[in-house]
Short mmCIF file of C-alpha atoms in Angstrom, two decimals:
data_model
loop_
_atom_site.label_atom_id
_atom_site.label_comp_id
_atom_site.label_asym_id
_atom_site.label_seq_id
_atom_site.Cartn_x
_atom_site.Cartn_y
_atom_site.Cartn_z
CA GLU A 160 0.00 0.00 0.00
CA ALA A 161 1.63 3.18 -1.23
CA ASP A 162 1.93 6.22 0.99
CA ILE A 163 3.29 8.19 -1.90
CA TYR A 164 1.00 8.85 -4.80
CA GLN A 165 1.74 9.80 -8.37
CA THR A 166 -0.74 10.93 -10.98
CA PRO A 167 -1.32 10.28 -13.73
CA ARG A 168 -0.03 6.71 -14.04
CA TYR A 169 0.12 6.96 -17.81
CA LEU A 170 0.19 10.05 -20.03
CA VAL A 171 0.37 10.32 -23.79
CA ILE A 172 0.74 13.87 -25.01
CA GLY A 173 1.74 15.75 -28.12
CA THR A 174 4.94 17.71 -28.64
CA GLY A 175 4.91 21.23 -27.28
CA LYS A 176 2.32 20.69 -24.57
CA LYS A 177 2.88 21.78 -21.00
CA ILE A 178 2.48 18.98 -18.45
CA THR A 179 2.66 18.60 -14.70
CA LEU A 180 3.31 15.29 -13.02
CA GLU A 181 1.88 15.18 -9.53
CA CYS A 182 3.47 13.59 -6.47
CA SER A 183 2.11 13.60 -2.94
CA GLN A 184 3.16 11.79 0.21
CA THR A 185 1.33 11.38 3.49
CA MET A 186 4.31 10.39 5.64
CA GLY A 187 5.49 13.87 6.54
CA HIS A 188 8.89 13.26 4.96
CA ASP A 189 11.03 16.34 4.46
CA LYS A 190 13.12 15.02 1.57
CA MET A 191 11.62 14.26 -1.80
CA TYR A 192 13.12 13.18 -5.11
CA TRP A 193 12.34 12.75 -8.78
CA TYR A 194 14.10 9.97 -10.66
CA GLN A 195 13.93 9.28 -14.38
CA GLN A 196 13.98 5.66 -15.49
CA ASP A 197 14.45 4.39 -19.05
CA PRO A 198 14.00 0.69 -19.91
CA GLY A 199 17.02 -1.40 -18.98
CA MET A 200 18.77 1.56 -17.43
CA GLU A 201 19.49 2.70 -13.93
CA LEU A 202 17.45 5.38 -12.26
CA HIS A 203 18.84 8.88 -12.62
CA LEU A 204 18.14 11.62 -10.10
CA ILE A 205 16.80 14.74 -11.81
CA HIS A 206 15.50 16.84 -8.89
CA TYR A 207 15.36 16.76 -5.12
CA SER A 208 14.15 18.84 -2.23
CA TYR A 209 15.23 19.13 1.40
CA GLY A 210 11.89 20.60 2.42
CA VAL A 211 9.48 23.44 1.77
CA ASN A 212 10.86 26.10 -0.60
CA SER A 213 13.94 23.97 -1.29
CA THR A 214 14.61 22.56 -4.76
CA GLU A 215 17.87 21.29 -6.24
CA LYS A 216 18.92 19.83 -9.56
CA GLY A 217 20.04 16.25 -9.58
CA ASP A 218 22.78 14.36 -11.35
CA LEU A 219 21.04 14.14 -14.71
CA SER A 220 20.33 17.34 -16.55
CA SER A 221 16.64 17.81 -17.14
CA GLU A 222 14.51 20.46 -18.81
CA SER A 223 11.84 19.93 -16.20
CA THR A 224 11.26 22.11 -13.15
CA VAL A 225 9.90 21.35 -9.70
CA SER A 226 8.36 23.23 -6.81
CA ARG A 227 7.87 22.51 -3.11
CA ILE A 228 5.29 24.81 -1.61
CA ARG A 229 3.94 22.22 0.80
CA THR A 230 5.75 19.39 2.56
CA GLU A 231 3.53 16.73 1.07
CA HIS A 232 3.51 17.92 -2.54
CA PHE A 233 6.38 17.89 -5.09
CA PRO A 234 5.10 18.38 -8.65
CA LEU A 235 7.29 18.20 -11.74
CA THR A 236 6.55 20.40 -14.77
CA LEU A 237 7.63 20.27 -18.38
CA GLU A 238 6.89 23.57 -20.09
CA SER A 239 7.12 22.15 -23.61
CA ALA A 240 7.16 18.38 -23.94
CA ARG A 241 9.35 16.71 -26.57
CA PRO A 242 9.71 13.07 -27.67
CA SER A 243 13.08 12.95 -25.86
CA HIS A 244 11.12 13.38 -22.61
CA THR A 245 9.45 10.01 -23.12
CA SER A 246 10.35 8.00 -20.02
CA GLN A 247 9.12 6.79 -16.66
CA TYR A 248 9.26 9.30 -13.85
CA LEU A 249 9.45 8.04 -10.28
CA CYS A 250 8.85 10.17 -7.21
CA ALA A 251 10.31 9.21 -3.84
CA SER A 252 10.59 10.53 -0.32
CA SER A 253 12.72 9.75 2.70
CA PRO A 254 12.51 10.38 6.42
CA LEU A 255 15.13 12.02 8.56
CA PRO A 256 18.32 10.00 9.09
CA GLY A 257 18.31 7.35 11.75
CA GLN A 258 21.11 6.46 14.11
CA GLY A 259 23.37 5.72 11.20
CA GLY A 260 23.34 9.31 10.10
CA TYR A 261 22.97 10.67 6.62
CA GLY A 262 22.08 8.12 4.00
CA ASP A 263 20.80 5.30 6.18
CA SER A 264 17.14 5.92 5.42
CA PRO A 265 15.61 4.08 2.47
CA LEU A 266 13.62 5.91 -0.16
CA HIS A 267 9.89 5.28 -0.46
CA PHE A 268 8.74 5.26 -4.07
CA GLY A 269 5.47 5.97 -5.80
CA ASN A 270 4.22 3.79 -8.64
CA GLY A 271 5.56 6.13 -11.28
CA THR A 272 4.21 8.05 -14.26
CA ARG A 273 4.92 6.64 -17.67
CA LEU A 274 5.11 9.56 -20.08
CA THR A 275 4.96 9.24 -23.85
CA VAL A 276 5.42 12.34 -26.00
CA THR A 277 4.37 11.91 -29.61
CA ALA B 245 32.23 9.03 -5.57
CA GLN B 246 29.90 6.11 -5.17
CA SER B 247 28.85 3.73 -7.94
CA VAL B 248 27.13 0.37 -8.33
CA THR B 249 27.61 -2.39 -10.89
CA GLN B 250 25.13 -5.20 -11.28
CA LEU B 251 26.57 -8.16 -13.11
CA GLY B 252 24.09 -9.66 -15.51
CA SER B 253 21.16 -7.69 -16.86
CA HIS B 254 19.07 -10.86 -17.10
CA VAL B 255 19.08 -13.91 -14.84
CA SER B 256 16.89 -16.95 -15.44
CA VAL B 257 16.29 -19.67 -12.85
CA SER B 258 13.89 -22.55 -12.46
CA GLU B 259 11.23 -22.45 -9.79
CA GLY B 260 12.72 -23.83 -6.57
CA ALA B 261 16.30 -23.07 -7.59
CA LEU B 262 18.72 -20.74 -5.86
CA VAL B 263 18.53 -17.08 -6.82
CA LEU B 264 21.81 -15.13 -6.92
CA LEU B 265 21.88 -11.53 -8.12
CA ARG B 266 25.26 -9.86 -8.08
CA CYS B 267 26.10 -6.34 -7.00
CA ASN B 268 29.49 -4.70 -6.61
CA TYR B 269 29.94 -1.20 -5.30
CA SER B 270 32.53 1.51 -5.22
CA SER B 271 32.49 3.94 -2.35
CA SER B 272 34.92 6.42 -0.84
CA VAL B 273 33.21 6.08 2.54
CA PRO B 274 31.77 3.08 4.40
CA PRO B 275 28.75 2.30 2.27
CA TYR B 276 25.10 2.07 3.02
CA LEU B 277 23.62 -0.42 0.54
CA PHE B 278 20.09 -1.26 -0.53
CA TRP B 279 18.27 -3.76 -2.69
CA TYR B 280 14.96 -2.80 -4.28
CA VAL B 281 12.49 -4.83 -6.34
CA GLN B 282 10.29 -3.44 -9.09
CA TYR B 283 7.30 -5.37 -10.36
CA PRO B 284 5.86 -4.47 -13.77
CA ASN B 285 4.21 -1.07 -13.90
CA GLN B 286 5.00 -0.34 -10.27
CA GLY B 287 7.48 1.71 -8.30
CA LEU B 288 10.42 0.37 -6.35
CA GLN B 289 9.92 -1.54 -3.10
CA LEU B 290 12.64 -1.92 -0.51
CA LEU B 291 13.83 -5.52 -0.04
CA LEU B 292 16.59 -4.93 2.48
CA LYS B 293 19.31 -2.54 3.53
CA TYR B 294 22.80 -2.67 5.01
CA THR B 295 23.84 0.17 7.30
CA SER B 296 26.94 -1.24 9.01
CA ALA B 297 25.31 -3.55 11.52
CA ALA B 298 25.29 -7.29 10.79
CA THR B 299 26.94 -8.17 7.49
CA LEU B 300 24.21 -10.70 6.64
CA VAL B 301 20.99 -8.83 6.13
CA LYS B 302 17.60 -10.49 5.91
CA GLY B 303 14.84 -8.86 3.94
CA ILE B 304 11.30 -9.46 2.87
CA ASN B 305 10.03 -12.40 0.80
CA GLY B 306 12.87 -14.68 1.92
CA PHE B 307 15.67 -12.63 0.37
CA GLU B 308 18.96 -11.91 2.07
CA ALA B 309 22.23 -10.23 1.16
CA GLU B 310 25.73 -10.40 2.53
CA PHE B 311 28.03 -7.42 2.73
CA LYS B 312 31.63 -8.39 1.92
CA LYS B 313 33.99 -5.49 2.31
CA SER B 314 37.01 -7.36 0.94
CA GLU B 315 35.12 -8.10 -2.28
CA THR B 316 33.17 -4.79 -2.34
CA SER B 317 30.09 -6.90 -2.95
CA PHE B 318 26.50 -7.05 -1.74
CA HIS B 319 24.96 -10.00 -3.58
CA LEU B 320 21.29 -10.84 -3.16
CA THR B 321 20.22 -14.44 -2.63
CA LYS B 322 17.13 -16.52 -2.06
CA PRO B 323 17.34 -20.27 -1.46
CA SER B 324 14.29 -21.22 -3.50
CA ALA B 325 12.81 -19.12 -6.29
CA HIS B 326 9.09 -18.65 -6.60
CA MET B 327 7.22 -17.59 -9.71
CA SER B 328 6.17 -14.41 -7.93
CA ASP B 329 9.85 -13.40 -7.63
CA ALA B 330 9.97 -12.54 -11.32
CA ALA B 331 10.73 -8.82 -11.39
CA GLU B 332 13.51 -6.31 -11.84
CA TYR B 333 15.98 -5.89 -9.00
CA PHE B 334 18.07 -2.83 -8.30
CA CYS B 335 21.09 -2.48 -6.07
CA ALA B 336 21.80 1.01 -4.74
CA VAL B 337 24.38 2.80 -2.62
CA SER B 338 23.79 5.93 -0.61
CA ASP B 339 26.06 8.88 -1.23
CA ARG B 340 26.12 9.39 2.56
CA SER B 341 25.49 13.11 2.13
CA ASN B 342 22.65 15.10 3.62
CA THR B 343 20.78 14.80 0.34
CA GLY B 344 19.99 11.21 1.21
CA LYS B 345 20.00 10.31 -2.47
CA LEU B 346 20.72 6.83 -3.80
CA ILE B 347 22.90 5.82 -6.74
CA PHE B 348 21.40 2.87 -8.56
CA GLY B 349 22.79 0.05 -10.63
CA GLN B 350 21.34 -0.77 -14.04
CA GLY B 351 19.07 -3.45 -12.68
CA THR B 352 18.77 -7.19 -13.17
CA THR B 353 15.66 -8.79 -14.59
CA LEU B 354 14.90 -12.09 -12.89
CA GLN B 355 12.96 -14.65 -14.88
CA VAL B 356 11.57 -17.70 -13.07
CA LYS B 357 10.73 -20.70 -15.20
CA PRO B 358 8.16 -23.27 -14.11
#
């Protein structure tokens, strides 16, 4: 049972359209992440957030943008979709570090949004 | 910098056989390591994690992994495969920074034959 929700699950859209992928979590986690996943490839971090009003770019360059106005909500926006944006987008969150310190908390993932740009 | 290599993009086993999925890591600091499973059209689900306690870590669904520092490995095993184990498996290492982000391997698809 997911505590992190992504909508839509599937989206097919034409080139040039503006889209927003929604992500919400009910766990009160401060940190949230967007990963991009292509078939047979590893997940690449494209955006993350430490908390409200915090957004950072990840390891993989992306033309998308994100916002974090509320703790539970971390939407991703593409101003003008292109076929190269076709991919699966996974949202995740994590709690504060445990006794092990930074990095010992697992990420909790949503079910993903599979985006196809025609 | 941290990185993860998963040996074998596809592994096929018979139902009831041993499952072995290989993961080697590179890390400049003592690593925190994770295994995730992804079923078709779903997100990633945590199987188990290693955070410097016991080197043999038990996870859900009968999976376990052993951290071997000398071999920089964290292989995932299950004594007896079940059809429901067919999925994609990802090994990941934490960058140990305050971002909390994970660096993932390329994944291994496990096929279970009847």
